[in-house]
Short mmCIF file of C-alpha atoms in Angstrom, two decimals:
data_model
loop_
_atom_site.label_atom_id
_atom_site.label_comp_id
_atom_site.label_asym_id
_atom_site.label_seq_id
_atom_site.Cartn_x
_atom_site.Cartn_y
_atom_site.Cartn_z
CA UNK A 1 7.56 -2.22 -19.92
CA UNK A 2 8.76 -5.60 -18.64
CA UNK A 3 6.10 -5.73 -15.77
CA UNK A 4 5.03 -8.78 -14.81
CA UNK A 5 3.05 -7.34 -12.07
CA UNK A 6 0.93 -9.70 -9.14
CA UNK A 7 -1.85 -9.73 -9.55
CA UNK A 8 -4.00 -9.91 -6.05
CA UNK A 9 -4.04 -7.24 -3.14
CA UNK A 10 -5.25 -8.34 0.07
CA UNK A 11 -5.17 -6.44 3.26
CA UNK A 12 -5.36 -8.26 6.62
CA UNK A 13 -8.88 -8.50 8.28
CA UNK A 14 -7.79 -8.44 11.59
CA UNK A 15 -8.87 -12.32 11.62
CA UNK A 16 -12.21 -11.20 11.27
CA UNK A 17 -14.33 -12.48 8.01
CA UNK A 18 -16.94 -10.46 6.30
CA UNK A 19 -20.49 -11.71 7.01
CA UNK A 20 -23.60 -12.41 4.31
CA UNK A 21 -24.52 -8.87 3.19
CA UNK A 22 -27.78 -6.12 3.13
CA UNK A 23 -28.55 -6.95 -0.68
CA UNK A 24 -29.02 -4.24 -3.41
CA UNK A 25 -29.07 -4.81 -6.96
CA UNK A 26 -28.42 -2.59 -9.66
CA UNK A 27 -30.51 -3.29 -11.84
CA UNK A 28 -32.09 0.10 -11.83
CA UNK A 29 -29.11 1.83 -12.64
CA UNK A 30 -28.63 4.92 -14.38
CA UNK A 31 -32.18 5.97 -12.75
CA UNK A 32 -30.15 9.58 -11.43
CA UNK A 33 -28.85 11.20 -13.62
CA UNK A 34 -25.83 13.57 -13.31
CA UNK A 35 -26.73 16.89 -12.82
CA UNK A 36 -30.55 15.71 -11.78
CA UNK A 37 -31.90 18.49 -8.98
CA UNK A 38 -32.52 15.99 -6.30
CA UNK A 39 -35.66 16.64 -3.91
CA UNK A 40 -34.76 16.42 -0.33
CA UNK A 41 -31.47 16.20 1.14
CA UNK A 42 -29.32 12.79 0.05
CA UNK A 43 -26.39 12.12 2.33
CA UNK A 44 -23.64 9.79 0.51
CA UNK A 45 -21.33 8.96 3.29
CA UNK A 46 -17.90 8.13 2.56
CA UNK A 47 -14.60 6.94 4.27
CA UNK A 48 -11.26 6.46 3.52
CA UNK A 49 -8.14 6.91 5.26
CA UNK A 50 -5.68 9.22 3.33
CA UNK A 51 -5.29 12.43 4.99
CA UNK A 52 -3.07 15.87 4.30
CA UNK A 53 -2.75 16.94 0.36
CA UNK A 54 -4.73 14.00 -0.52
CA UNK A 55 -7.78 14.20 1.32
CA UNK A 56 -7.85 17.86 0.24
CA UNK A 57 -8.04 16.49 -3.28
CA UNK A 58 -10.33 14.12 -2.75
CA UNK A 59 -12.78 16.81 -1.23
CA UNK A 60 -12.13 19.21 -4.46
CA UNK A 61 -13.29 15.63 -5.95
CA UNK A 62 -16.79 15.40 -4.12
CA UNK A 63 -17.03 19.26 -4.46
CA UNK A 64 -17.32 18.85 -8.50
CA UNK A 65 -19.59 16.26 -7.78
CA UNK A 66 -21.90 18.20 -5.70
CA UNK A 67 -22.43 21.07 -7.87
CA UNK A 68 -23.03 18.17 -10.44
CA UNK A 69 -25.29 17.06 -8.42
CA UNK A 70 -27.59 19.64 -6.45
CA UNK A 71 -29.36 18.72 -3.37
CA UNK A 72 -26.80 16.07 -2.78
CA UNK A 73 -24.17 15.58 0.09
CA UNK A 74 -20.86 14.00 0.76
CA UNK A 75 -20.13 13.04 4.00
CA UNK A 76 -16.39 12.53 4.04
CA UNK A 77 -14.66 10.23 7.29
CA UNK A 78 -10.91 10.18 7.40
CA UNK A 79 -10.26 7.39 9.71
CA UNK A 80 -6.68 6.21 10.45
CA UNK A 81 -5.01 3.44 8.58
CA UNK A 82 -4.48 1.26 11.80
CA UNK A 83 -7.95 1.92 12.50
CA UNK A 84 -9.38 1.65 9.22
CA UNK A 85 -9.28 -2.21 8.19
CA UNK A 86 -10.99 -3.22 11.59
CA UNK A 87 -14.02 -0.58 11.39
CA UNK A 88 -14.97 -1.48 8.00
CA UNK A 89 -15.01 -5.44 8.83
CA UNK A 90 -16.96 -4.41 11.84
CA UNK A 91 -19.07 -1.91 9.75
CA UNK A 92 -19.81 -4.48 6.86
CA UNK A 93 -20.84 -7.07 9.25
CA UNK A 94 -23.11 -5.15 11.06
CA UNK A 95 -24.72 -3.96 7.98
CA UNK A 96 -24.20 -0.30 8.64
CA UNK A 97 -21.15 0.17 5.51
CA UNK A 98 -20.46 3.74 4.10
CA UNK A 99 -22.13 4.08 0.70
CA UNK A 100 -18.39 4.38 -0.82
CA UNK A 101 -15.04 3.29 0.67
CA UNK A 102 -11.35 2.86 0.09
CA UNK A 103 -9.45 -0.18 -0.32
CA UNK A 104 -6.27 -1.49 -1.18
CA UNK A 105 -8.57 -4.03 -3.53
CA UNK A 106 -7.36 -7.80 -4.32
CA UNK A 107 -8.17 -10.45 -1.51
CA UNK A 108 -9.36 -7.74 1.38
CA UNK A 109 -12.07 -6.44 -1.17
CA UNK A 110 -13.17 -10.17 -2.78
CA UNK A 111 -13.87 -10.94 0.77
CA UNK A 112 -16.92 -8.50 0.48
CA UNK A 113 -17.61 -8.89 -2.91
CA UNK A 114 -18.07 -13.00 -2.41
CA UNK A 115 -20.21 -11.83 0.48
CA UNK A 116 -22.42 -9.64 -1.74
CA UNK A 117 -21.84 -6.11 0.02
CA UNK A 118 -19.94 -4.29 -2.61
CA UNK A 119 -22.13 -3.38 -6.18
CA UNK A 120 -20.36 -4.62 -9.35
CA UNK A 121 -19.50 -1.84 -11.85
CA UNK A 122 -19.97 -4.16 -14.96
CA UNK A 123 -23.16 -2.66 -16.25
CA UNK A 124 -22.46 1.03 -15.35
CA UNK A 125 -21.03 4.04 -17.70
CA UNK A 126 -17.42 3.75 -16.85
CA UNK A 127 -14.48 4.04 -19.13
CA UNK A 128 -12.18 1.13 -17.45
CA UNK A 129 -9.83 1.76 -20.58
CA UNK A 130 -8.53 4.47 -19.18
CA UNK A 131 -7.03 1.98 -16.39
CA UNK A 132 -3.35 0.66 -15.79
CA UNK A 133 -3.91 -2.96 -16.47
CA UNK A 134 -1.98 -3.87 -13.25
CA UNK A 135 -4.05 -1.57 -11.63
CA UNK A 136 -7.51 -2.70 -12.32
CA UNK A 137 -6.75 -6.50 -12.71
CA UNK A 138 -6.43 -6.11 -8.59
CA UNK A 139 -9.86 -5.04 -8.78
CA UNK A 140 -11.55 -7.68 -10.82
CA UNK A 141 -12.86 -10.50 -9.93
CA UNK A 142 -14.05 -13.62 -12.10
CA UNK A 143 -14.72 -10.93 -14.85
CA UNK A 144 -16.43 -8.75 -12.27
CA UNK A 145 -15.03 -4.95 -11.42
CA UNK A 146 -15.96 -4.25 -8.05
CA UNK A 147 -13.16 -0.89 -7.83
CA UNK A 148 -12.24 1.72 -9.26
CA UNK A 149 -8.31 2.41 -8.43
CA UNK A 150 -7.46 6.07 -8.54
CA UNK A 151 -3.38 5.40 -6.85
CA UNK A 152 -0.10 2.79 -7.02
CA UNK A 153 2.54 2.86 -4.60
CA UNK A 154 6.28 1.56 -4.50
CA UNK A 155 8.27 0.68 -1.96
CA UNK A 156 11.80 2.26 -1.81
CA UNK A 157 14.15 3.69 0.70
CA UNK A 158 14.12 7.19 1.20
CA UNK A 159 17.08 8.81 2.84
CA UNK A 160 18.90 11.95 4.43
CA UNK A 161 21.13 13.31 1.41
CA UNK A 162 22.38 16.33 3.85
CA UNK A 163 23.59 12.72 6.68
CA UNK A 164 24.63 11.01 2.79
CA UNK A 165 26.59 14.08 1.92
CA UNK A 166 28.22 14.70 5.72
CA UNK A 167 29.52 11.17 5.65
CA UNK A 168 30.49 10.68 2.25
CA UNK A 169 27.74 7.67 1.27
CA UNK A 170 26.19 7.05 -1.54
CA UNK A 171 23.24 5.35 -3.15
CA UNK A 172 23.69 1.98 -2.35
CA UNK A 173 23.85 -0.37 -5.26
CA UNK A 174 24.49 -3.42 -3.23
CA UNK A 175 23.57 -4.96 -0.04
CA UNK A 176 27.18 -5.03 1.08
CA UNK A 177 27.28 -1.32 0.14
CA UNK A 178 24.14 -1.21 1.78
CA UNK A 179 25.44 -2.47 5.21
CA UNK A 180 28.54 -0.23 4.87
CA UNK A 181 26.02 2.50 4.90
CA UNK A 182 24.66 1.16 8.61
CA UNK A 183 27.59 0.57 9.82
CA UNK A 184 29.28 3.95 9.55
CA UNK A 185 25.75 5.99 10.59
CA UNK A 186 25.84 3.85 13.57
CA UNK A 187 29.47 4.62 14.11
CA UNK A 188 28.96 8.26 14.22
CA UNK A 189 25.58 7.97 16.34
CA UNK A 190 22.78 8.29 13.45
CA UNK A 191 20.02 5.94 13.99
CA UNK A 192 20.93 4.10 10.37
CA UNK A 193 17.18 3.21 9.44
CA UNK A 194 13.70 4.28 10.97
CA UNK A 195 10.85 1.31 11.73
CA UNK A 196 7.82 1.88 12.75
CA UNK A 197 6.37 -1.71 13.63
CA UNK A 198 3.95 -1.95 15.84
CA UNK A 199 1.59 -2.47 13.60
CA UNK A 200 3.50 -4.72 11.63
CA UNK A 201 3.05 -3.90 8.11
CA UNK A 202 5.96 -1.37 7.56
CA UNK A 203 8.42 -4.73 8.53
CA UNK A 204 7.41 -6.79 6.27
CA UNK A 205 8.86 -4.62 3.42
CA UNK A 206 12.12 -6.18 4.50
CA UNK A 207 10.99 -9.82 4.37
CA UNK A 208 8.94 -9.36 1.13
CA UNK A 209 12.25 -7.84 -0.82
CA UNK A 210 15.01 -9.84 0.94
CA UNK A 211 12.81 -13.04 -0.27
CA UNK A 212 12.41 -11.41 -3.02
CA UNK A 213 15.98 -10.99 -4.00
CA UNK A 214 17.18 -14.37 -2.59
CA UNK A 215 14.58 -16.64 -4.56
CA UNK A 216 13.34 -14.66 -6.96
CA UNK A 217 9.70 -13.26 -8.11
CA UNK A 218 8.34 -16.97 -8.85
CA UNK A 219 8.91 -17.87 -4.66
CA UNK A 220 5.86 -16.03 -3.60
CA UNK A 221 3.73 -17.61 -6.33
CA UNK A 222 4.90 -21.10 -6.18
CA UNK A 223 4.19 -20.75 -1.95
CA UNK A 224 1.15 -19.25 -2.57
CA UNK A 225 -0.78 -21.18 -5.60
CA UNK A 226 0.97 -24.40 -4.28
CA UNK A 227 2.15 -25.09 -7.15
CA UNK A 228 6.34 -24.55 -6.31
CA UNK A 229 8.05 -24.51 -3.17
CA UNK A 230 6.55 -23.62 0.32
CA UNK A 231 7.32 -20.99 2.83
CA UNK A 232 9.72 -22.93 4.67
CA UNK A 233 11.81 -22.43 1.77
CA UNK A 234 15.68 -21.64 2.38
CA UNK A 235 14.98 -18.38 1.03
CA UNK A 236 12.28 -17.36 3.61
CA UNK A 237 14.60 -19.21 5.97
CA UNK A 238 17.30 -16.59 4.97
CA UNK A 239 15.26 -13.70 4.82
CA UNK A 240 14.31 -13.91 8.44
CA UNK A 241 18.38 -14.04 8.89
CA UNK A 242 18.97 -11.02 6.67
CA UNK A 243 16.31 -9.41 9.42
CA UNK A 244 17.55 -10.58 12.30
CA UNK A 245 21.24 -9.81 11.08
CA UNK A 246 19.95 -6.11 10.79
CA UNK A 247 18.67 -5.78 14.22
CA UNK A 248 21.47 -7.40 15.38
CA UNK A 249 23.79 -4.31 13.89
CA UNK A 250 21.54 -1.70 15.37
CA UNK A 251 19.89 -1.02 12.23
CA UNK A 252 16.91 0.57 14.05
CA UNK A 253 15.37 2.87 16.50
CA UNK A 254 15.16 1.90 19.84
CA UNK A 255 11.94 0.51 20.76
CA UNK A 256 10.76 0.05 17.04
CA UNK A 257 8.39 -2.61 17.73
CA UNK A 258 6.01 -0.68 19.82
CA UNK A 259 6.66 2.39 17.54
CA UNK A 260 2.94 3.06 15.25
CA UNK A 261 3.68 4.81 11.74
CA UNK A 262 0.52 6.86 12.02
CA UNK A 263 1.64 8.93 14.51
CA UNK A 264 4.39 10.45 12.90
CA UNK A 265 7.40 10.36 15.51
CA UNK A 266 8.90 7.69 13.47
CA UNK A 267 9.14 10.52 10.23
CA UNK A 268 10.52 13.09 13.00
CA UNK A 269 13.38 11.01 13.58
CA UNK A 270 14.11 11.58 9.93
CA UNK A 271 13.20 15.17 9.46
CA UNK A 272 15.27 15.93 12.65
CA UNK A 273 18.27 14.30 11.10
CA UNK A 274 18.69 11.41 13.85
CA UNK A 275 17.55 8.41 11.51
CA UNK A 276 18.91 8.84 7.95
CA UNK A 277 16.41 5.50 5.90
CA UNK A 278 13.33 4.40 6.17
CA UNK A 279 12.02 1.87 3.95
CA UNK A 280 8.28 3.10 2.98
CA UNK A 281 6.14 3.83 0.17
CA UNK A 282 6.12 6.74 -1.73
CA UNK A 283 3.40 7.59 0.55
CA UNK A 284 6.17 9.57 2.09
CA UNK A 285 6.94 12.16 -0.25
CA UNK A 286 2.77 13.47 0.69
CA UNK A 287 3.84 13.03 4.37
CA UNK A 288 6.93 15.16 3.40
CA UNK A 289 5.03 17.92 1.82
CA UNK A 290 2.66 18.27 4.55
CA UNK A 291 4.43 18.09 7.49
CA UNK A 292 8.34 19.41 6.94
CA UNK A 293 7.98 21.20 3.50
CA UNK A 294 11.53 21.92 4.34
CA UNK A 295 12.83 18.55 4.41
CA UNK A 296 11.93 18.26 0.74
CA UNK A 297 15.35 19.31 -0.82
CA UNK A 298 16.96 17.29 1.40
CA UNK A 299 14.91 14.12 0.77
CA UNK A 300 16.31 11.37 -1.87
CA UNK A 301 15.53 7.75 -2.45
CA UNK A 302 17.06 4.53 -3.97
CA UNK A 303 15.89 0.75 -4.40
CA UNK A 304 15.69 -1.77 -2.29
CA UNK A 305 19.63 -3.18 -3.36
CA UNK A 306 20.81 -6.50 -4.98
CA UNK A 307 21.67 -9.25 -2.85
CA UNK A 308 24.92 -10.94 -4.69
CA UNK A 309 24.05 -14.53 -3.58
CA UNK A 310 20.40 -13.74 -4.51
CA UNK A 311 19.00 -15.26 -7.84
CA UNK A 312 16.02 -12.14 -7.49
CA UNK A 313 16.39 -9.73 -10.16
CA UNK A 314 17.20 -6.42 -8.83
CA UNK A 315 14.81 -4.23 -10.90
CA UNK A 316 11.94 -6.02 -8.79
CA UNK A 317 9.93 -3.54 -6.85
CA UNK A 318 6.88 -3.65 -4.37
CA UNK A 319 4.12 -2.07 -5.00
CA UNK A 320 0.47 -1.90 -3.74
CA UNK A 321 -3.18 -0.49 -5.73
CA UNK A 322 -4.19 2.26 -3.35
CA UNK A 323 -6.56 4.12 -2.88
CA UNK A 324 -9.29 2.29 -4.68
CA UNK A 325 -12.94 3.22 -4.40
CA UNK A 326 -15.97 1.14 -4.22
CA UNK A 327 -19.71 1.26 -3.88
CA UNK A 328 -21.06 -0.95 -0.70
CA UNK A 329 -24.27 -2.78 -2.01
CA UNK A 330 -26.47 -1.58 1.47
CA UNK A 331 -26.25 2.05 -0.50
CA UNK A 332 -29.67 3.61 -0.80
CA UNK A 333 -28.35 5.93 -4.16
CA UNK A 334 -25.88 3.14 -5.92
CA UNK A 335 -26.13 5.36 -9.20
CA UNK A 336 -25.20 8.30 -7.60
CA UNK A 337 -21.99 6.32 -5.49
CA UNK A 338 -21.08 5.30 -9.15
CA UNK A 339 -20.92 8.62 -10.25
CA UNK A 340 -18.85 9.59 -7.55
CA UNK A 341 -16.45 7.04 -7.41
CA UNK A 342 -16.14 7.74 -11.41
CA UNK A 343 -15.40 11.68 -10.56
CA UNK A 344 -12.58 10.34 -7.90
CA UNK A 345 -10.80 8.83 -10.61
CA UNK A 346 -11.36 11.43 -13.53
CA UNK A 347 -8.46 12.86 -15.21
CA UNK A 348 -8.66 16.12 -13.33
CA UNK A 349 -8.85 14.04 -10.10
CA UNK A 350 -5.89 11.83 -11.08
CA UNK A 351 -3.88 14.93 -12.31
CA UNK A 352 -4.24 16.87 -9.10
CA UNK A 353 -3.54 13.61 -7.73
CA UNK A 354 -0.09 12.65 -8.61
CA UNK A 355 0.66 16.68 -9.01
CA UNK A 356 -0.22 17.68 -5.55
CA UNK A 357 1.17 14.61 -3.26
CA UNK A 358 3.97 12.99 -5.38
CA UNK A 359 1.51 9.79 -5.72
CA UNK A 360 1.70 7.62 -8.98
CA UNK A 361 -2.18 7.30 -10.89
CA UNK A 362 -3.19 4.27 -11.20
CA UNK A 363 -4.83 6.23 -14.67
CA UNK A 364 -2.79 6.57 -17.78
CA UNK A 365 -1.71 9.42 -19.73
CA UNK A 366 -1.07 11.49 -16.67
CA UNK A 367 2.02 14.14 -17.21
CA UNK A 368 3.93 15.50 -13.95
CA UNK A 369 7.07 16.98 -14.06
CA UNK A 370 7.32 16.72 -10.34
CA UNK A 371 11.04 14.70 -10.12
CA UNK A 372 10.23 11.98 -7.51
CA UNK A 373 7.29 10.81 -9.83
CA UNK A 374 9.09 10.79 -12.98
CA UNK A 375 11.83 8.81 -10.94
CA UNK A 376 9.57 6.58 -9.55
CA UNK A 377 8.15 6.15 -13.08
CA UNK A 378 10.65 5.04 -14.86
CA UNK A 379 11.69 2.30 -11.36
CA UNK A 380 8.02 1.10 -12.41
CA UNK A 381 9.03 0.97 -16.15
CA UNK A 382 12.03 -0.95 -15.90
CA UNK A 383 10.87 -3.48 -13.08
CA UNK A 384 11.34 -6.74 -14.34
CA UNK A 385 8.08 -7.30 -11.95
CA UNK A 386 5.82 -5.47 -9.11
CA UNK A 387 5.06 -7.83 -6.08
CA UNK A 388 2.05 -6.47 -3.93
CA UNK A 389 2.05 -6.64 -0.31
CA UNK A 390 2.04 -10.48 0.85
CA UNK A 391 -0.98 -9.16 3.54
CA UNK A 392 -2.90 -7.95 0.57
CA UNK A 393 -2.71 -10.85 -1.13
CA UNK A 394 -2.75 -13.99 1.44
CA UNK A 395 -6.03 -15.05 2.42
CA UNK A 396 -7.22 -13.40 6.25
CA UNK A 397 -5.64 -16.07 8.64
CA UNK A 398 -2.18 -16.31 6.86
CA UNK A 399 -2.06 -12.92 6.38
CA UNK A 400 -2.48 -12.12 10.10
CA UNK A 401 0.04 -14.78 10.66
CA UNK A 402 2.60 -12.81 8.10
CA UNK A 403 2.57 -9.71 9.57
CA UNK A 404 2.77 -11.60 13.65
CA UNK A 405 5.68 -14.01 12.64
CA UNK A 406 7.62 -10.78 11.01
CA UNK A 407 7.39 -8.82 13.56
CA UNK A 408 8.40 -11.54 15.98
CA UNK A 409 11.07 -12.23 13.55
CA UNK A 410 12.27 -8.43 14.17
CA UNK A 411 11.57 -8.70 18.26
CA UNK A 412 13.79 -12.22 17.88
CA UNK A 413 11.34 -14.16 19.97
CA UNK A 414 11.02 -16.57 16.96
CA UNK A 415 13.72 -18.07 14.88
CA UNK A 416 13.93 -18.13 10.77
CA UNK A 417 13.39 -21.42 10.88
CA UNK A 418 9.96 -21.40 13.14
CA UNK A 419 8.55 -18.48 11.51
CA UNK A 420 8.59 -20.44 8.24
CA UNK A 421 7.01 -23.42 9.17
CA UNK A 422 4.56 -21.66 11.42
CA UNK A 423 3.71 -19.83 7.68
CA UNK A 424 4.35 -23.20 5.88
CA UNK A 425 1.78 -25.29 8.07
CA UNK A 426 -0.85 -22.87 8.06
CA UNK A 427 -0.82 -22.17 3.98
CA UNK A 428 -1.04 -26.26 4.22
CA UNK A 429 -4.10 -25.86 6.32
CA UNK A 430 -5.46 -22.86 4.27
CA UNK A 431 -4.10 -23.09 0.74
CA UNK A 432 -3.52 -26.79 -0.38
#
């Protein structure tokens, strides 16, 4: 595998920065053991932000480690994704946290772990082995595991083959190809590509892989360890012109700005047949499953194509470490949050992970012979590298400033050129 993979994940904090933390050490650990008949009623609470097929699998999860476990409780929250980041900040400062939670891990997670509020797995019974490298080096920090990552996602177009078909299109292997594609949906009145960005993440897939394919892998890295060029570099420059470009084609849904992905009406517009793209992680295929089962055999997908006057190679893909789970350090039962954390990423867990919702483990030697998975597979084993989410990675106040310049970029209240030296002057504040 020629992975060369990023290694942080960050995910914006809404500008909000985690506060000194309820202490709890672990140096009592292993104290309960599994299958100990606990005396009174103990209440682990637990929230993450996954639902449909996954959340079901999750519960099957906590329900093998309840009957491990007698007298003990899982108190499962699903709480929204655009929801989710702010109400753990909020939760973590005000010392109230769940005793386990999801992340994306990298830079969002470190900012609790620096803080204290998240327990360090180093001294506990785990098998990290059984990890994807890439996987749980976004979980690590200065030697220190502080996650346990059960998923990965890529990022890849998925598409209409019954609108492909109609019109006679194909899987784009270039961007010129690619644009030939918008053009002649918009022609015969198919919304060419669905974006739901109002909050802002889903377009910044199109800035991370058009700089991505203009500059190449090393752009992001140079910007971001100062060590290379900035992010007023041409390419940045140019990927806010690809964007623009697109929006000036009628690329998009009307209104997609103030459209929210949670929702769902911006998948609708896709199962209905008027949008034939969307650019999205493979988070889709569970959304698929669950909510137009139907749409399945129609559903295809290709990646994100090369860009001829790019020097990006074209086997780079995005990706992202979700969901990963981790034990807050104001838990009253840290042993037993270890425990269950370790039965969310099991093998049976992880099986009935990628199995059920067409999700990729983040766990190895896990067989599927469901087709998008092996597809998206072997996109992972031939990526030259894996670039995680610029959010996930940037630290709080950049990040925030990412996602607002992109989207202005997409409204066209900002130019290419502004939005990269707003970026560039702040990373000089932040980051030299």
């Amino acid at each position: 595998m020629r992975q060369k993979a990023a290694t942080f994940v960050c995910i914006s904090m809404m500008g909000l920065f985690v506060l000194s933390a309820c202490g709890n050490s672990n140096e009592d650990a292993g104290t309960e053991s599994e299958g100990e008949n606990h005396q009174g009623d103990i209440v682990l609470e637990l929230w993450q932000n996954d639902a449909s097929e996954k959340e079901k699998v999750y519960q099957d999860a906590i329900a093998r480690f309840e009957d491990k476990n007698p007298g003990v409780t899982v108190n499962m929250q699903y709480i929204p994704n655009d929801d989710y980041k702010q109400r753990m900040v909020v939760a973590m400062s005000g010392g109230d946290p769940p005793d386990v939670f999801f992340s994306w891990g990298g830079s969002w997670l470190k900012e609790f772990a620096d803080a204290g509020q998240v327990v360090s797995l180093n001294d506990y019974d785990i098998d990290f082995d059984k990890f994807l490298d890439v996987a749980l080096t976004n979980t690590t920090f200065e030697d220190e595991v502080y996650g346990l990552p059960l998923g990965l996602t890529q990022t890849l177009f998925f598409y209409n083959k019954e609108i492909f078909n109609e019109y006679g299109l194909e899987e784009p292997q270039t961007y010129e190809e690619f644009l030939e594609i918008v053009d002649t949906l918009k022609e015969n009145d198919i919304i060419p590509i669905t974006l739901t960005n109002q909050t802002k993440w889903p377009g910044t897939y199109y800035l991370m892989y058009f700089a991505d394919r203009l500059g190449g892998e090393d752009l992001f890295q140079g910007a971001f360890n100062r060590d290379g060029t900035g992010f007023d570099d041409e390419s940045y420059v140019k990927a806010g012109e690809y964007i623009q470009d697109l929006v000036d084609r009628g690329a998009f849904n009307p209104g997609f700005n103030g459209v929210p992905y949670d929702a769902g009406q911006g998948r609708q517009l896709l199962y209905s047949g008027q949008s034939a793209m969307m650019l999205m992680t493979n988070t889709f295929i569970s959304s698929v499953r669950t909510e137009a089962p139907e749409f399945e055999e129609k559903l295809g997908m290709f990646e994100f194509p090369e860009i001829a006057e790019g020097n990006g190679d074209p086997s780079n893909v995005g990706g992202a470490t979700s969901p990963v789970w981790s034990v807050s350090s104001a838990t009253e039962h840290p042993d037993l949050a270890v425990e269950l954390i370790n039965e969310l990423t099991s093998i049976e867990t992880a099986e009935d992970y990628v199995n059920r919702t067409g999700s990729i483990a983040a766990i190895k030697g896990i067989e599927t012979d469901d087709p998008f998975i092996k597809r998206i597979d072997e996109i992972a084993a031939n990526a030259n590298d894996i670039h995680m989410p610029y959010d996930q990675t940037l630290p709080p106040a950049l990040a925030e400033l990412h996602l607002d310049t992109t989207q202005q970029l997409f409204g066209k209240t900002l130019t290419p050129e502004e939005a990269a030296s707003q970026m560039e002057e702040k990373a000089k504040e932040l980051l030299d």
